PDB file of C-alpha atoms in Angstrom:
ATOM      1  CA  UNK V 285      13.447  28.241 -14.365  1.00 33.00           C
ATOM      2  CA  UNK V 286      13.369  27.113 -10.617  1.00 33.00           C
ATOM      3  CA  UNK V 287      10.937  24.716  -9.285  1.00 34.00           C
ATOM      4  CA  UNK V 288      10.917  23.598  -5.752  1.00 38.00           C
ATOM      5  CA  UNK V 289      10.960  19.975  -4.866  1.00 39.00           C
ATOM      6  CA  UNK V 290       7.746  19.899  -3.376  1.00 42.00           C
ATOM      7  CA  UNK V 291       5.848  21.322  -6.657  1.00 40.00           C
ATOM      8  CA  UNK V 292       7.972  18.860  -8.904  1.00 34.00           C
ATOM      9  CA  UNK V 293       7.246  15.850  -6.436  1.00 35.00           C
ATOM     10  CA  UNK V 294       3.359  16.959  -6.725  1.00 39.00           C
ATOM     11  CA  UNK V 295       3.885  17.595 -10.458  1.00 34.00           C
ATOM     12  CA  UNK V 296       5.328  13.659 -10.546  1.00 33.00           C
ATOM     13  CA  UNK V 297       2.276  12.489  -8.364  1.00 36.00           C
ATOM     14  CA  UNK V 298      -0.582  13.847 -10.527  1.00 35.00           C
ATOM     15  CA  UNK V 299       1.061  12.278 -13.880  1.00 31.00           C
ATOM     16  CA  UNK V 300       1.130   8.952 -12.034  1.00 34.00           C
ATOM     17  CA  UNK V 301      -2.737   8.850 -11.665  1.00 34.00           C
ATOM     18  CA  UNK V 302      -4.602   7.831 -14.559  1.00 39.00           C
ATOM     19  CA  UNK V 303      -7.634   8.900 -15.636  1.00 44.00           C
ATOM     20  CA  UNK V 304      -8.779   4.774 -15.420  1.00 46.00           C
ATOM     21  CA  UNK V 305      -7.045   4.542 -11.859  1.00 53.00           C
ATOM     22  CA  UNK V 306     -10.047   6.598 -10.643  1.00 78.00           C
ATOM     23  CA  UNK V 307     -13.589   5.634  -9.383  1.00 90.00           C
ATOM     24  CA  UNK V 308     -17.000   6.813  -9.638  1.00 94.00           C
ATOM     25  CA  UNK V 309     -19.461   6.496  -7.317  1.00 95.00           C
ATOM     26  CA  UNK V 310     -23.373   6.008  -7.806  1.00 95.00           C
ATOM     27  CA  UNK V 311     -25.687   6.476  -4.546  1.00 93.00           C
ATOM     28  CA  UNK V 312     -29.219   7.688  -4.822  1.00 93.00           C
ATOM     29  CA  UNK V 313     -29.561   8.726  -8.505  1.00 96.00           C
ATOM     30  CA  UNK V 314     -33.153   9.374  -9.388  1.00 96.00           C
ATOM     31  CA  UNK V 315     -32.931   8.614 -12.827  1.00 94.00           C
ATOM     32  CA  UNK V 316     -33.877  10.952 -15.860  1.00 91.00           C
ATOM     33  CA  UNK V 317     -34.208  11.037 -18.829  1.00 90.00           C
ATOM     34  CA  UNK V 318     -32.767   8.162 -21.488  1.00 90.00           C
ATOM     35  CA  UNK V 319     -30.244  10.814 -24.061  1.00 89.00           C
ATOM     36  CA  UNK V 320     -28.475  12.269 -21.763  1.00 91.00           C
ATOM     37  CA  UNK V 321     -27.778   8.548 -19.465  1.00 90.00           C
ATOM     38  CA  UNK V 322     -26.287   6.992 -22.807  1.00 90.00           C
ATOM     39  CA  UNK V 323     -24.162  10.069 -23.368  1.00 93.00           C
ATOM     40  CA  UNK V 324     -22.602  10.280 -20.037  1.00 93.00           C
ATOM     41  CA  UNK V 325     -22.184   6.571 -20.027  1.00 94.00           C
ATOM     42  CA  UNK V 326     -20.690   6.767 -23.012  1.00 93.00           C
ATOM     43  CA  UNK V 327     -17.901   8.676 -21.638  1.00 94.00           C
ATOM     44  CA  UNK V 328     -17.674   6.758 -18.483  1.00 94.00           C
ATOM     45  CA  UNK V 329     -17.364   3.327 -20.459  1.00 93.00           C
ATOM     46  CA  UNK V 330     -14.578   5.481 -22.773  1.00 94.00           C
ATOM     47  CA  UNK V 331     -12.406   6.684 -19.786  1.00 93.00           C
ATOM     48  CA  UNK V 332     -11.994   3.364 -18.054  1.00 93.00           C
ATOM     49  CA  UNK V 333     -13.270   4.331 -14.614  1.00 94.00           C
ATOM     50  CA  UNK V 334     -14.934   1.617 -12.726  1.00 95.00           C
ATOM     51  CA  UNK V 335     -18.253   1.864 -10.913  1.00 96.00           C
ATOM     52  CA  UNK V 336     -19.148   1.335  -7.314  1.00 97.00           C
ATOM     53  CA  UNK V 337     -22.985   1.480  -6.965  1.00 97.00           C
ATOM     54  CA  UNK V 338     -23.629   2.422  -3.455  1.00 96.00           C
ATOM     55  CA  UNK V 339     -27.006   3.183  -2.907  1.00 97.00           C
ATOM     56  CA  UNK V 340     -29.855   3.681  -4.932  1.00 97.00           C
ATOM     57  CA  UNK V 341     -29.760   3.870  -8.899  1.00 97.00           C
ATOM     58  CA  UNK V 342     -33.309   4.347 -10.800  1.00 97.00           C
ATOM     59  CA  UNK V 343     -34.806   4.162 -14.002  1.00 95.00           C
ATOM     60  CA  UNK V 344     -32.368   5.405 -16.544  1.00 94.00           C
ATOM     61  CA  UNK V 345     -29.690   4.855 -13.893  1.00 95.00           C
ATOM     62  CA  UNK V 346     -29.688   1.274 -14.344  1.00 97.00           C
ATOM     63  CA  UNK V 347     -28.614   1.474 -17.909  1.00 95.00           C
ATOM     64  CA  UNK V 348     -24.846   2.061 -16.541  1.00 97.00           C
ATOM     65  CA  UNK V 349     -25.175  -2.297 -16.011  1.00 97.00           C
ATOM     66  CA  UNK V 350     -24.948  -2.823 -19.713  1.00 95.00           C
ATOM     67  CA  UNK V 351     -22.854   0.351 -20.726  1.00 95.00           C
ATOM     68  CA  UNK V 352     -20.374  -0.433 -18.543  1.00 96.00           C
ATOM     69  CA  UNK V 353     -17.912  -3.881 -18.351  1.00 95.00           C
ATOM     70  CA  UNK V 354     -19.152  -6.045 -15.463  1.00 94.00           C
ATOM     71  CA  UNK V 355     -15.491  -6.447 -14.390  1.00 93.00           C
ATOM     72  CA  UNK V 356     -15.730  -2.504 -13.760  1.00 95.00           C
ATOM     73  CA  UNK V 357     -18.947  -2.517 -11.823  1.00 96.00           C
ATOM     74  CA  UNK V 358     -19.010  -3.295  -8.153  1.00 96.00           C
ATOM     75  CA  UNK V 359     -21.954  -3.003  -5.601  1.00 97.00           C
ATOM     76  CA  UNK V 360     -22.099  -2.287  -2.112  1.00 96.00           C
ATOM     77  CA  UNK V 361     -24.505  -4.108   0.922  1.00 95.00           C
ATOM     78  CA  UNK V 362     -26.781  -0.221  -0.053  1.00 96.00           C
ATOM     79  CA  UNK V 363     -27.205  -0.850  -3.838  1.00 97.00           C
ATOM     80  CA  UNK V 364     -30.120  -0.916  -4.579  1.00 98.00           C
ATOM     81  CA  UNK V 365     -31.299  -0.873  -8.647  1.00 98.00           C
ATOM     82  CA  UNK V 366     -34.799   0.063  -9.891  1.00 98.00           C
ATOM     83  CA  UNK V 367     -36.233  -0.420 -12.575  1.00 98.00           C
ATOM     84  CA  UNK V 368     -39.470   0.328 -14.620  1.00 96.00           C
ATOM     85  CA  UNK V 369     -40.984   0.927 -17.903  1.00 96.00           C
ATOM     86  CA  UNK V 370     -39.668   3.957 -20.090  1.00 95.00           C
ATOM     87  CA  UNK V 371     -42.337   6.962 -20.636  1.00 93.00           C
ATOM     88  CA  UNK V 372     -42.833  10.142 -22.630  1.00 89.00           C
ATOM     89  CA  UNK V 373     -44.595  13.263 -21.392  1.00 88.00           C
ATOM     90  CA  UNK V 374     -47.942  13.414 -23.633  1.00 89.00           C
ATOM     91  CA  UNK V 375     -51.014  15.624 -22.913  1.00 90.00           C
ATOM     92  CA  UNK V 376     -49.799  16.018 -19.443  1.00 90.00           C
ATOM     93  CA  UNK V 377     -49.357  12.742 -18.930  1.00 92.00           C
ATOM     94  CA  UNK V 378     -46.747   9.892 -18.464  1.00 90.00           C
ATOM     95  CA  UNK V 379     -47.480   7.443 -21.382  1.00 91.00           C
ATOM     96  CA  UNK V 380     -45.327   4.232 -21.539  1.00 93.00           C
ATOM     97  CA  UNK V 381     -42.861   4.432 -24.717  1.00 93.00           C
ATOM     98  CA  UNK V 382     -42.769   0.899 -26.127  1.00 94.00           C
ATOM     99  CA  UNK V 383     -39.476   2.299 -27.826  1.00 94.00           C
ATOM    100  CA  UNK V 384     -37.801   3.592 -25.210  1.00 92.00           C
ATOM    101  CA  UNK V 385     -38.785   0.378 -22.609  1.00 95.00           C
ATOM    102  CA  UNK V 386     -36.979  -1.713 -25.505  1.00 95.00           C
ATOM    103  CA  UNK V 387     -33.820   0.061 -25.450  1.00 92.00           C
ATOM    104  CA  UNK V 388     -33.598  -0.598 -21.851  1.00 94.00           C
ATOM    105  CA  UNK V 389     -34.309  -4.410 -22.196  1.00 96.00           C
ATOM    106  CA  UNK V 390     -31.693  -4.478 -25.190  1.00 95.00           C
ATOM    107  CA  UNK V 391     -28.856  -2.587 -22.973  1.00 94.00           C
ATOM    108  CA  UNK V 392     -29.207  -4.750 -20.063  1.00 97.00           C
ATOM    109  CA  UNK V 393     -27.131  -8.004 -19.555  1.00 97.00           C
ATOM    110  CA  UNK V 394     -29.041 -11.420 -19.997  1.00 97.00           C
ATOM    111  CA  UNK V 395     -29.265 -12.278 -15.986  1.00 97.00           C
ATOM    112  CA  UNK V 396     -30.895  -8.395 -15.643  1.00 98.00           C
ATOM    113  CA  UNK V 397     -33.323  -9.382 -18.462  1.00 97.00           C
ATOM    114  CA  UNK V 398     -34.017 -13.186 -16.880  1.00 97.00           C
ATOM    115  CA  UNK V 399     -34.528 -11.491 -13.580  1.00 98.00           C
ATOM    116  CA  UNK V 400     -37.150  -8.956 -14.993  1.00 98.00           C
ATOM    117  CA  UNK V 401     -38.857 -11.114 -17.396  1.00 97.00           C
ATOM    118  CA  UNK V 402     -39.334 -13.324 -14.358  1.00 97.00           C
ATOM    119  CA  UNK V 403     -40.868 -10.400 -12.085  1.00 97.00           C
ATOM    120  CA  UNK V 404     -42.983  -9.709 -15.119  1.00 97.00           C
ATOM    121  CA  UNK V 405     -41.602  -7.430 -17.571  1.00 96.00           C
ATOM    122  CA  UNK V 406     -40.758  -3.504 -17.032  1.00 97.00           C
ATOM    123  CA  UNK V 407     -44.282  -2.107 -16.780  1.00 96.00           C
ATOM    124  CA  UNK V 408     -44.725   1.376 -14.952  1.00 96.00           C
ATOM    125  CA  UNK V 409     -44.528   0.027 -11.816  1.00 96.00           C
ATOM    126  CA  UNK V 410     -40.497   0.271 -10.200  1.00 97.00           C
ATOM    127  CA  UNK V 411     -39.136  -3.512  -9.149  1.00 98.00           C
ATOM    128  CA  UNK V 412     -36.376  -3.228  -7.384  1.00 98.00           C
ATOM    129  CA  UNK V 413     -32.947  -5.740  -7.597  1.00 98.00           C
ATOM    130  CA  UNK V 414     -30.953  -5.710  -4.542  1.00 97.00           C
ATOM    131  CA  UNK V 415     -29.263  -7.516  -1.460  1.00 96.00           C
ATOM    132  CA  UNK V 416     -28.554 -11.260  -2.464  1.00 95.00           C
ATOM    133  CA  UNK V 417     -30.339 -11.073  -5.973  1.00 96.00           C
ATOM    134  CA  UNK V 418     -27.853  -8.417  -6.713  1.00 97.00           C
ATOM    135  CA  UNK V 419     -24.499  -9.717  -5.447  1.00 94.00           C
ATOM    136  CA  UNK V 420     -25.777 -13.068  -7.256  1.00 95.00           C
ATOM    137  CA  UNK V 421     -24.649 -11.029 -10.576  1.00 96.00           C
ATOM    138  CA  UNK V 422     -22.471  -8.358  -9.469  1.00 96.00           C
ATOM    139  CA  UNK V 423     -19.334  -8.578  -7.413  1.00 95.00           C
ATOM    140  CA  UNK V 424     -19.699  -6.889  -4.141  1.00 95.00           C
ATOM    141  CA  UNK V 425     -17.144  -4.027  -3.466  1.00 93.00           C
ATOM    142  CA  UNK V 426     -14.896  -4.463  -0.597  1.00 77.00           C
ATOM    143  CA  UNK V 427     -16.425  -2.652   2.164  1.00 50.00           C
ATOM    144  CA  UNK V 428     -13.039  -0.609   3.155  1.00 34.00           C
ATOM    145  CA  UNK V 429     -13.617   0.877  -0.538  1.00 52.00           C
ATOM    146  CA  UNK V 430     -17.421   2.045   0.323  1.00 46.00           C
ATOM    147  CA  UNK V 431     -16.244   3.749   3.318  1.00 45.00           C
ATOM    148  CA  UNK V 432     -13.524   6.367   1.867  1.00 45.00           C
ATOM    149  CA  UNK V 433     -15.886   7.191  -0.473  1.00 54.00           C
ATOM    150  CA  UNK V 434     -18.163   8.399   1.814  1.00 56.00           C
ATOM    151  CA  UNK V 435     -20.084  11.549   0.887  1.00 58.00           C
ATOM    152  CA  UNK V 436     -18.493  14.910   1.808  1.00 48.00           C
ATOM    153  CA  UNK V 437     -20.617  17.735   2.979  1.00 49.00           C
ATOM    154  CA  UNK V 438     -20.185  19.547  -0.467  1.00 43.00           C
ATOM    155  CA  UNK V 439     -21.625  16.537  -2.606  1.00 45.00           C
ATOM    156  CA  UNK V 440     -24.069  16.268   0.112  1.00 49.00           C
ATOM    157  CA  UNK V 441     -24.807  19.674  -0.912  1.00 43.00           C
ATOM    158  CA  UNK V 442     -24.593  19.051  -4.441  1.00 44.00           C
ATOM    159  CA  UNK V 443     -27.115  16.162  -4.366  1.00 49.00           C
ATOM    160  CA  UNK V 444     -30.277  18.510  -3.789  1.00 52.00           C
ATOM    161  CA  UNK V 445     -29.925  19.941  -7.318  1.00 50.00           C
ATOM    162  CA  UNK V 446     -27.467  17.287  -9.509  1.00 50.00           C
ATOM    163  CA  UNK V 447     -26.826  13.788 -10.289  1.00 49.00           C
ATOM    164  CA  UNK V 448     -25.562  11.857  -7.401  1.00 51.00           C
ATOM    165  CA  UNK V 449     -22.829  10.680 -10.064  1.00 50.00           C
ATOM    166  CA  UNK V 450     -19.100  11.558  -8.779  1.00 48.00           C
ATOM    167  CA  UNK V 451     -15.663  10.654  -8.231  1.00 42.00           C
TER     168      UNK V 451
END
């Protein structure tokens, strides 16, 4: 069977990438909730990829700072992490789940913990860990990285109605 050089030289190229040569990108990712964060963290953590946060990452979002390796986590001058108790839908109503808040506490790393223990605990109320609080415990990405992964119009697109999670 023939193949032409250009097909095997593309065939050579896409063998040499690895799936934990490749990045993924968090910017302005609402949250959600708690099951389905761990799960696709889960994966993430399992496939190697690191993680530039560029932008913001909310409620369950944050969780990807103790599911992931530090040394595979790097945030941009737009990160921008918030964080707040855990609830449960209940006559209509958000009601704080003691269970779920504790699950968050327990995934995060010890500085995430210090810093929200000192801005007094996760209550319903969003805090928000950025700028030099942030880079204090996270390396900063280089900003030549940030910039080719700008968004394209199609995940621009995509944002509306999915996770702002992609490569």
């Amino acid at each position: 069977m023939y193949i032409g050089a250009a097909r095997i030289v593309a065939i050579m190229m896409a063998m040499a990438v690895s799936p934990a040569s490749a990045t993924k990108r968090i910017s302005d990712d609402p949250g959600g909730q708690l099951g389905p964060y761990l799960q696709r963290l889960a994966a993430l953590r399992n496939s190697g990829e690191k993680v530039v946060i560029d932008g913001r990452c909310l409620s369950a979002c944050t969780m990807v700072l103790g599911a992931i390796p530090r040394d595979h986590i790097c945030v941009t001058s737009r990160a921008q992490l918030g964080f707040h108790a855990a609830w449960r839908p209940e006559a209509g109503r958000q009601v704080t789940s003691s269970e779920g808040t504790q699950l968050l506490m327990d995934n995060y790393p010890e500085p995430v913990r210090e810093w929200i223990a000192r801005r007094g605990g996760l209550t319903p109320r969003m805090i928000y860990l950025a700028g030099r609080d942030l880079a204090s415990m996270y390396p900063t990405c280089q900003e030549h990285t940030a910039r080719l992964m700008q968004p394209t119009p199609q995940t621009t697109a995509r944002r509306a109605g999915r996770s702002a999670w992609r490569h």
